[in-house]
Amino acid sequence: MTTALPPLSALENATEFQPRHIGIDAADEAHMLSVIGEASRRALIDGIVPRSIARSQPMDLPAATTEAGALAELKAIAGKNRVLKSFIGQGYYGTHTPGVILRNILENPAWYTAYTPYQAEISQGRMEALVNFQTMVCDLTAMPIANASMLDEATAAAEAMTLAKRSVKSKSNRFVVAGDAHPQTIEVIQTRAAPLGIEVVLANSLDEWNTALDGDYFAVLAQYPATSGRIDDLKADADKAHTRSAAFIAAADLLALTLIAPPGEWGADIVVGTTQRFGMPMGAGGPHAAFMACRDEFKRSLPGRLVGVSVDVHGKPAYRLALQTREQHIRREKATSNICTAQVLPAVIASMYAVYHGPEGLTRIAQRVAAYTAILARGLKALGAPLREHGAFDTLSLHTGDATEKIAARAVSMGANLRIYFKEYLCISLDETTTRADVELLWKIFAEGQALPSFAEFAEAGVEPLIPAALRRTSAFMTHPVFNTHHSETGMLRYIRQLSDKDLALDRTMIPLGSCTMKLNATSEMIPITWPEFAHVHPFAPADQLQGYAELDEQLRAWLCQATGYAGISLQPNAGSQGEYAGLLAIRGWHQAQGQGHRNICLIPSSAHGTNPASAQMVGMQVVVTACDANGNVDMADLKAKCEQHADKLACVMITYPSTHGVFETQVKELCQLVHQHGGRVYVDGANMNALVGVAAPGEFGGDVSHLNLHKTFCIPHGGGGPGVGPVCVVEDLVPYLPGHATAGVAGGTGAVSAAPLGNAAVLPISWMYIRMMGPDGLKAATETAILSANYISARLKGHYPTLYASANGHVAHECILDLRGFKETSGVMAEDVAKRLIDYGFHAPTLSFPVPNTLMVEPTESETLAELDRFIDAMIAIREEIRQIEAGTWPQDDNPLKNAPHTAESLLGTDWNAAYSRETAAFPVAALRQSKYWSPVGRVDNVYGDRNLFCSCVPVSELVS
């Protein structure tokens, strides 16, 4: 008997991506709806999303395609980029990513799916890697303290400017910048300075520099080596700045610092730069881990994240985020920076590059670059090329005058990109990937028919570097054993595995963090980021070589406009906080163009994400806080009163939607209309966009500006705390005020907000793949499933932990806040204790005490299976039973599994066990843990000790032994 085949359409969709991404199938959905008490998913969504904001039209996006189909399409787009040999430099260089690091970190979900290390106990591996990063930066710069990475070199320089402003005694408002700094750095500094009223003095010649240093200023910045390659002795300049109570900032090249005198030895107060050439491809501009190091006196104002060393409850050294961690959530409008993310994954790669090569290996790489540079210079001089005479490490400049463009075009025809500098100069930068053939190619470009010099002859004669003798480094660096141990691939592989085994990431467990959207980062989405066509192009290569990126940019912006309902988008901001900043700059620019530049009041609800007020103060706005009602909604009466009170100066309101409390506020359209009536614009924070895509669009219901978190809603991995991408989206009349990028020839109403025109361009293919494989129906289904999953958790746990905020029908959006506040009185248990006990059950904790103290905010996302949701729910119910044991007096309030969590294997295997509960209860509270158990590498970490005894470099071996 012949059995008919299924319809061809069904077979063609057999490999569709949607059921791979969404963890809930039809049977699961039916069960979950029965628990919630709803007849269908459609009925559930209709009862949660206010009808007044429901989308008027479905998203106009291409229908979903298969993983193979999407990869083939994207490969064709990537093929439109031309990968020439880059000698452009300007802060971006060719580099070799060691295979052991590429495969086991960059391509390893144990590293790229991890979250920011706010829960110290389950983040010891990635924090050790970050302490290695900090130590590497401190050693190479000869500075006492460094943070755990910045977004890029240009924004790090801008942050250094504001760090200096608040740290020095000078009351001046002038900031002096050497004209020979990287152009993109100068541009971002100018963007950042304008709304703060800081005057940037650009010194384009030695005379202008000397005149400026004799004047009035609070800080100066110089590139070291300069963007043209020149190496200057800056000690006297630093001394002069100090006589004026001003700070000296050096933007330094870490690889060069293996050979040239480090800034900390000649008087720099702050050192910034990028670690891109430590194993991260150029990627059209990012992501790359920038760094900032500073004097010890500045450490408590240092922006970004800092990993410090503390002790755990057993007295053992343990890592934790220190000092200003999430300081914008505490200080809000008084915050000194709005940065909420770092570049953790690139920072880990850079630190591992340093661990793998060690100080001798890094020095050898730098010496090779310096030797090639010296040989290149000798050959160019022999050919009569107009070489400028100056000390150099890796970059030469030539005064080519009227022939500049002709020579640059000749180079392109021969497969190479040179850099045009100030129209009449050419710069040539060498790097780790330079070969003898590359040097000979460069000679050929300038030879014009002459016989080429003999490379072998120059090399055999001995190579004297072009670095001035007085500026050569003599001090040791990276002497800690970690940089002098793991140099074989076997050793490196095991070290990486040892660290990743200490951590919890999405490859082991759901990460139920509210407001952070930890969802599947599919393998097919990740594959394209290592394609050479995307990875090995320079952000400032000629535009006709970047046509693939241009098409990717155009398509992704169009698709995101469909998802949000906005008219225009810029992908330049390289973090959500930077997207906020760019959006507020657009509002500020629009008001100024309307002759309303005096409008500077920004209304922000008390429940808002802490970056909102921090971003507002960065663009010169004054924050006025508005109240929330008992249900967590914006208090409309108070908002109306504030709008009327500040009507003449109202610039905007910033809201998060759905709200930070996890509910859809029904009056959001009325809120937008109210603000518009008083002359303000509406900023809708896109942090919770995972509850909106396909069902509602902020650009339709009244928003004027939003930023998106592509590392949340659109599947770019969190990478342990970065990279991020934070596109800024605007309505039609604000499109002219999106960020431009003069260095890259991109027009815009405001200046550049990141170093590269497309920000973290190399990870944009991830979001492109996600949208292309999901299609409009899949994206909408993802949103609805995320809402379904959150309501399922809330419903199943309501008898154990009440949900703090809900809509009138008892439902939540895509996340729910579990109220644990009552346990303090009945058992002494705090939300933090539940968070730490969840580690014993093998879970990363939900968001702790935000936005309401002593609560847990849970966001399950659409990617989790019903089995994983139930495993989490069962763990929470089991912990509630443990709390009841404390409430009943079975266990003391100060000696119970929650207060002593997490339990390490070592503590449980000790000879003495004096706890009021059994070892079995501590280790295996549910039976399934006997088959699969995550062991926390440390006990509960002492946060207070770590801040009082700040120590941010590799732990001395003696302390580890003790």
Coordinates of N, CA, C and O in Angstrom, one line a residue, residues 38-143:
E38 N -7.1 31.2 30.5 CA -7.5 31.8 29.3 C -7.7 30.8 28.2 O -7.1 29.7 28.2
A39 N -8.7 31.1 27.3 CA -9.1 30.1 26.3 C -8.1 30.0 25.1 O -8.0 29.0 24.5
S40 N -7.4 31.1 24.8 CA -6.5 31.1 23.7 C -5.4 32.1 23.9 O -5.5 33.0 24.7
R41 N -4.3 32.0 23.1 CA -3.2 33.0 23.2 C -3.8 34.3 22.7 O -3.4 35.4 23.3
R42 N -4.6 34.3 21.7 CA -5.2 35.6 21.2 C -6.0 36.3 22.3 O -5.8 37.5 22.5
A43 N -6.8 35.5 23.1 CA -7.6 36.1 24.1 C -6.7 36.6 25.2 O -6.9 37.7 25.8
L44 N -5.6 35.9 25.5 CA -4.7 36.4 26.6 C -4.1 37.7 26.1 O -4.0 38.7 26.9
I45 N -3.6 37.8 24.9 CA -2.9 39.0 24.5 C -3.9 40.2 24.4 O -3.6 41.3 24.8
D46 N -5.1 39.9 23.9 CA -6.1 41.0 23.8 C -6.5 41.5 25.2 O -6.9 42.7 25.4
G47 N -6.4 40.7 26.2 CA -6.7 41.1 27.6 C -5.5 41.8 28.3 O -5.7 42.3 29.4
I48 N -4.3 41.8 27.6 CA -3.2 42.4 28.3 C -2.7 43.7 27.5 O -2.5 44.7 28.2
V49 N -2.7 43.6 26.2 CA -2.2 44.8 25.4 C -3.4 45.7 25.2 O -4.4 45.3 24.6
P50 N -3.4 47.0 25.7 CA -4.5 47.9 25.5 C -4.9 48.0 24.0 O -4.0 48.1 23.2
R51 N -6.2 47.9 23.8 CA -6.6 48.0 22.4 C -6.3 49.3 21.7 O -6.1 49.4 20.5
S52 N -6.2 50.3 22.6 CA -5.9 51.6 22.0 C -4.5 51.7 21.4 O -4.2 52.6 20.6
I53 N -3.6 50.8 21.7 CA -2.2 50.8 21.1 C -1.9 49.7 20.2 O -0.8 49.6 19.7
A54 N -2.9 48.8 20.0 CA -2.7 47.6 19.1 C -2.3 48.1 17.8 O -2.8 49.1 17.3
R55 N -1.4 47.4 17.1 CA -0.9 47.8 15.8 C -2.1 47.9 14.8 O -3.0 47.1 14.7
S56 N -2.0 49.0 14.0 CA -3.0 49.2 13.0 C -2.7 48.4 11.7 O -3.7 48.0 11.0
Q57 N -1.5 48.1 11.5 CA -1.1 47.2 10.3 C 0.0 46.2 10.8 O 0.8 46.5 11.6
P58 N 0.0 45.0 10.2 CA 1.1 44.1 10.5 C 2.4 44.6 9.9 O 2.4 45.5 9.1
M59 N 3.5 44.1 10.4 CA 4.8 44.5 10.0 C 5.0 44.0 8.5 O 4.7 42.9 8.2
D60 N 5.5 45.0 7.7 CA 5.8 44.7 6.3 C 7.2 44.2 6.2 O 8.1 44.9 5.9
L61 N 7.4 42.9 6.5 CA 8.7 42.3 6.5 C 8.7 41.1 5.5 O 7.7 40.5 5.3
P62 N 9.9 40.7 5.1 CA 9.9 39.5 4.2 C 9.5 38.3 5.0 O 9.7 38.1 6.2
A63 N 8.8 37.4 4.3 CA 8.3 36.1 5.0 C 9.6 35.3 5.4 O 10.7 35.4 4.9
A64 N 9.4 34.5 6.5 CA 10.5 33.8 7.1 C 11.1 32.9 6.1 O 10.4 32.3 5.2
T65 N 12.4 32.7 6.2 CA 13.1 31.7 5.4 C 13.9 30.8 6.3 O 13.9 31.0 7.5
T66 N 14.4 29.7 5.8 CA 15.2 28.7 6.6 C 16.5 29.3 7.0 O 17.0 30.3 6.5
E67 N 17.1 28.6 7.9 CA 18.5 28.9 8.3 C 19.5 28.9 7.2 O 20.2 29.8 7.0
A68 N 19.4 27.9 6.4 CA 20.3 27.8 5.2 C 20.0 28.9 4.2 O 20.9 29.5 3.6
G69 N 18.7 29.2 4.0 CA 18.3 30.2 3.1 C 18.8 31.6 3.5 O 19.3 32.4 2.7
A70 N 18.7 31.9 4.8 CA 19.1 33.2 5.4 C 20.6 33.3 5.3 O 21.1 34.4 4.9
L71 N 21.3 32.2 5.6 CA 22.8 32.3 5.5 C 23.2 32.5 4.0 O 24.2 33.3 3.8
A72 N 22.5 31.9 3.1 CA 22.9 32.1 1.7 C 22.7 33.6 1.3 O 23.5 34.2 0.6
E73 N 21.5 34.1 1.7 CA 21.2 35.5 1.3 C 22.3 36.5 1.9 O 22.8 37.4 1.3
L74 N 22.6 36.2 3.2 CA 23.5 37.1 3.9 C 25.0 36.9 3.3 O 25.7 37.9 3.2
K75 N 25.3 35.7 2.9 CA 26.6 35.5 2.3 C 26.7 36.3 1.0 O 27.8 36.9 0.7
A76 N 25.6 36.5 0.3 CA 25.6 37.3 -1.0 C 25.8 38.7 -0.6 O 26.5 39.5 -1.4
I77 N 25.2 39.2 0.4 CA 25.4 40.6 0.9 C 26.8 40.8 1.3 O 27.4 41.8 0.9
A78 N 27.3 39.9 2.1 CA 28.7 40.0 2.6 C 29.7 40.1 1.4 O 30.7 40.8 1.5
G79 N 29.4 39.4 0.4 CA 30.3 39.3 -0.8 C 30.4 40.7 -1.5 O 31.3 40.8 -2.3
K80 N 29.5 41.6 -1.2 CA 29.6 42.9 -1.8 C 30.6 43.8 -1.1 O 30.9 44.9 -1.6
N81 N 31.1 43.4 0.1 CA 32.2 44.1 0.7 C 33.5 43.6 0.0 O 33.6 42.4 -0.4
R82 N 34.4 44.5 -0.2 CA 35.7 44.2 -0.8 C 36.8 44.2 0.3 O 36.9 45.2 1.0
V83 N 37.4 43.1 0.5 CA 38.4 42.9 1.6 C 39.8 43.2 1.0 O 40.4 42.3 0.5
L84 N 40.3 44.4 1.0 CA 41.6 44.8 0.6 C 42.6 44.7 1.8 O 42.1 44.8 2.9
K85 N 43.8 44.7 1.5 CA 44.8 44.8 2.6 C 44.8 46.2 3.1 O 45.0 47.1 2.4
S86 N 44.5 46.3 4.4 CA 44.4 47.6 5.0 C 45.7 48.1 5.7 O 46.3 47.4 6.5
F87 N 46.1 49.2 5.2 CA 47.2 50.0 5.9 C 46.7 51.3 6.4 O 47.5 52.2 6.6
I88 N 45.4 51.4 6.7 CA 44.8 52.6 7.1 C 45.2 53.0 8.5 O 45.4 54.2 8.8
G89 N 45.2 52.0 9.4 CA 45.5 52.4 10.8 C 44.4 53.2 11.5 O 43.2 52.8 11.5
Q90 N 44.7 54.3 12.1 CA 43.7 55.2 12.7 C 43.0 54.5 13.8 O 41.8 54.7 14.0
G91 N 43.6 53.6 14.5 CA 43.0 52.9 15.6 C 42.5 51.6 15.3 O 41.9 50.9 16.2
Y92 N 42.6 51.1 14.0 CA 42.0 49.8 13.6 C 43.1 49.1 12.8 O 43.6 49.6 11.8
Y93 N 43.4 47.9 13.2 CA 44.5 47.1 12.6 C 44.2 45.7 12.4 O 43.3 45.1 13.1
G94 N 44.9 45.1 11.4 CA 44.8 43.6 11.2 C 45.3 42.9 12.5 O 46.3 43.4 13.1
T95 N 44.8 41.8 12.8 CA 45.2 41.0 13.9 C 44.9 39.6 13.7 O 44.0 39.2 12.9
H96 N 45.6 38.7 14.4 CA 45.4 37.3 14.3 C 44.7 36.8 15.6 O 45.3 37.0 16.7
T97 N 43.5 36.3 15.5 CA 42.8 35.8 16.7 C 43.3 34.3 16.8 O 43.0 33.5 15.9
P98 N 44.0 34.0 17.9 CA 44.5 32.6 18.0 C 43.3 31.7 18.0 O 42.2 31.9 18.5
G99 N 43.5 30.6 17.2 CA 42.4 29.6 17.0 C 41.8 29.1 18.3 O 40.6 28.9 18.4
V100 N 42.6 28.9 19.3 CA 42.1 28.3 20.6 C 41.2 29.3 21.3 O 40.2 29.0 22.0
I101 N 41.4 30.6 21.0 CA 40.5 31.7 21.6 C 39.3 31.9 20.7 O 38.2 32.0 21.2
L102 N 39.5 31.8 19.4 CA 38.4 31.9 18.5 C 37.3 30.9 18.7 O 36.1 31.1 18.9
R103 N 37.8 29.6 18.8 CA 36.8 28.5 18.9 C 36.3 28.4 20.3 O 35.1 28.1 20.5
N104 N 37.1 28.6 21.3 CA 36.7 28.3 22.7 C 36.2 29.5 23.5 O 35.7 29.4 24.6
I105 N 36.2 30.7 22.9 CA 35.6 31.9 23.6 C 34.6 32.6 22.6 O 33.4 32.6 22.9
L106 N 35.1 33.1 21.5 CA 34.3 33.9 20.6 C 33.1 33.0 20.1 O 32.0 33.5 20.0
E107 N 33.4 31.8 19.8 CA 32.4 30.9 19.2 C 31.8 29.9 20.3 O 31.1 29.0 19.9
N108 N 32.0 30.2 21.5 CA 31.6 29.3 22.6 C 30.4 29.9 23.4 O 30.6 30.9 24.1
P109 N 29.2 29.3 23.4 CA 28.1 29.9 24.1 C 28.3 30.0 25.6 O 27.6 30.8 26.3
A110 N 29.2 29.2 26.2 CA 29.5 29.3 27.6 C 30.0 30.7 27.9 O 29.9 31.2 29.0
W111 N 30.7 31.4 26.9 CA 31.2 32.7 27.1 C 30.2 33.8 26.5 O 29.9 34.8 27.2
Y112 N 29.7 33.5 25.3 CA 29.0 34.6 24.7 C 27.5 34.7 25.2 O 26.9 35.7 25.0
T113 N 27.0 33.7 25.8 CA 25.6 33.8 26.3 C 25.5 34.1 27.8 O 24.4 34.2 28.4
A114 N 26.6 34.4 28.4 CA 26.6 34.7 29.9 C 26.1 36.2 30.0 O 26.1 37.0 29.1
Y115 N 25.6 36.5 31.2 CA 25.1 37.8 31.5 C 26.1 38.6 32.3 O 27.1 38.1 32.8
T116 N 25.8 39.9 32.5 CA 26.7 40.8 33.3 C 26.9 40.1 34.7 O 25.9 39.6 35.3
P117 N 28.1 40.2 35.2 CA 28.4 39.5 36.4 C 27.9 40.2 37.7 O 28.7 40.4 38.7
Y118 N 26.6 40.5 37.7 CA 26.1 41.1 39.0 C 26.0 40.1 40.1 O 26.1 40.5 41.3
Q119 N 25.7 38.8 39.7 CA 25.7 37.8 40.7 C 27.1 37.2 40.8 O 27.5 36.4 39.9
A120 N 27.9 37.6 41.7 CA 29.3 37.3 41.7 C 29.6 35.8 41.8 O 30.5 35.4 41.1
E121 N 28.8 35.1 42.6 CA 29.2 33.7 42.8 C 29.2 32.8 41.6 O 30.0 31.9 41.4
I122 N 28.3 33.2 40.6 CA 28.2 32.3 39.4 C 28.9 33.0 38.2 O 28.7 32.7 37.1
S123 N 29.8 34.0 38.5 CA 30.5 34.7 37.5 C 32.0 34.8 37.7 O 32.7 35.6 37.1
Q124 N 32.5 33.9 38.5 CA 33.9 33.9 38.9 C 34.9 33.8 37.7 O 35.9 34.4 37.6
G125 N 34.5 32.9 36.7 CA 35.4 32.7 35.6 C 35.5 33.9 34.7 O 36.6 34.4 34.4
R126 N 34.4 34.5 34.3 CA 34.5 35.7 33.4 C 35.1 36.9 34.2 O 35.8 37.7 33.6
M127 N 34.9 37.0 35.5 CA 35.5 38.1 36.3 C 37.0 37.9 36.4 O 37.7 38.9 36.4
E128 N 37.4 36.6 36.5 CA 38.9 36.4 36.5 C 39.5 36.9 35.2 O 40.6 37.5 35.2
A129 N 38.8 36.6 34.1 CA 39.3 37.1 32.8 C 39.3 38.6 32.8 O 40.3 39.2 32.2
L130 N 38.4 39.2 33.4 CA 38.3 40.7 33.4 C 39.4 41.3 34.3 O 39.9 42.4 34.0
V131 N 39.7 40.6 35.4 CA 40.8 41.1 36.3 C 42.1 41.0 35.5 O 43.0 41.8 35.6
N132 N 42.2 39.9 34.7 CA 43.4 39.8 33.8 C 43.5 41.0 32.9 O 44.6 41.5 32.7
F133 N 42.3 41.4 32.3 CA 42.3 42.5 31.4 C 42.7 43.8 32.2 O 43.5 44.5 31.7
Q134 N 42.2 44.0 33.4 CA 42.5 45.2 34.1 C 44.0 45.2 34.5 O 44.7 46.2 34.4
T135 N 44.5 44.0 34.8 CA 46.0 43.9 35.2 C 46.8 44.2 34.0 O 47.8 44.9 34.0
M136 N 46.5 43.6 32.8 CA 47.2 43.9 31.6 C 47.2 45.3 31.2 O 48.3 45.9 30.9
V137 N 46.1 46.0 31.4 CA 46.0 47.5 31.1 C 46.9 48.3 32.1 O 47.7 49.2 31.7
C138 N 46.8 48.0 33.3 CA 47.6 48.6 34.3 C 49.1 48.5 34.1 O 49.8 49.4 34.1
D139 N 49.5 47.3 33.8 CA 50.9 47.0 33.5 C 51.4 47.7 32.3 O 52.5 48.3 32.3
L140 N 50.7 47.6 31.2 CA 51.1 48.2 30.0 C 51.1 49.7 30.0 O 52.0 50.4 29.4
T141 N 50.2 50.3 30.7 CA 50.1 51.8 30.8 C 50.9 52.3 32.0 O 51.1 53.5 32.1
A142 N 51.3 51.5 32.9 CA 52.0 51.9 34.2 C 51.1 52.8 35.0 O 51.6 53.7 35.6
M143 N 49.8 52.5 35.0 CA 48.8 53.2 35.8 C 48.4 52.3 37.0 O 48.3 51.1 36.8

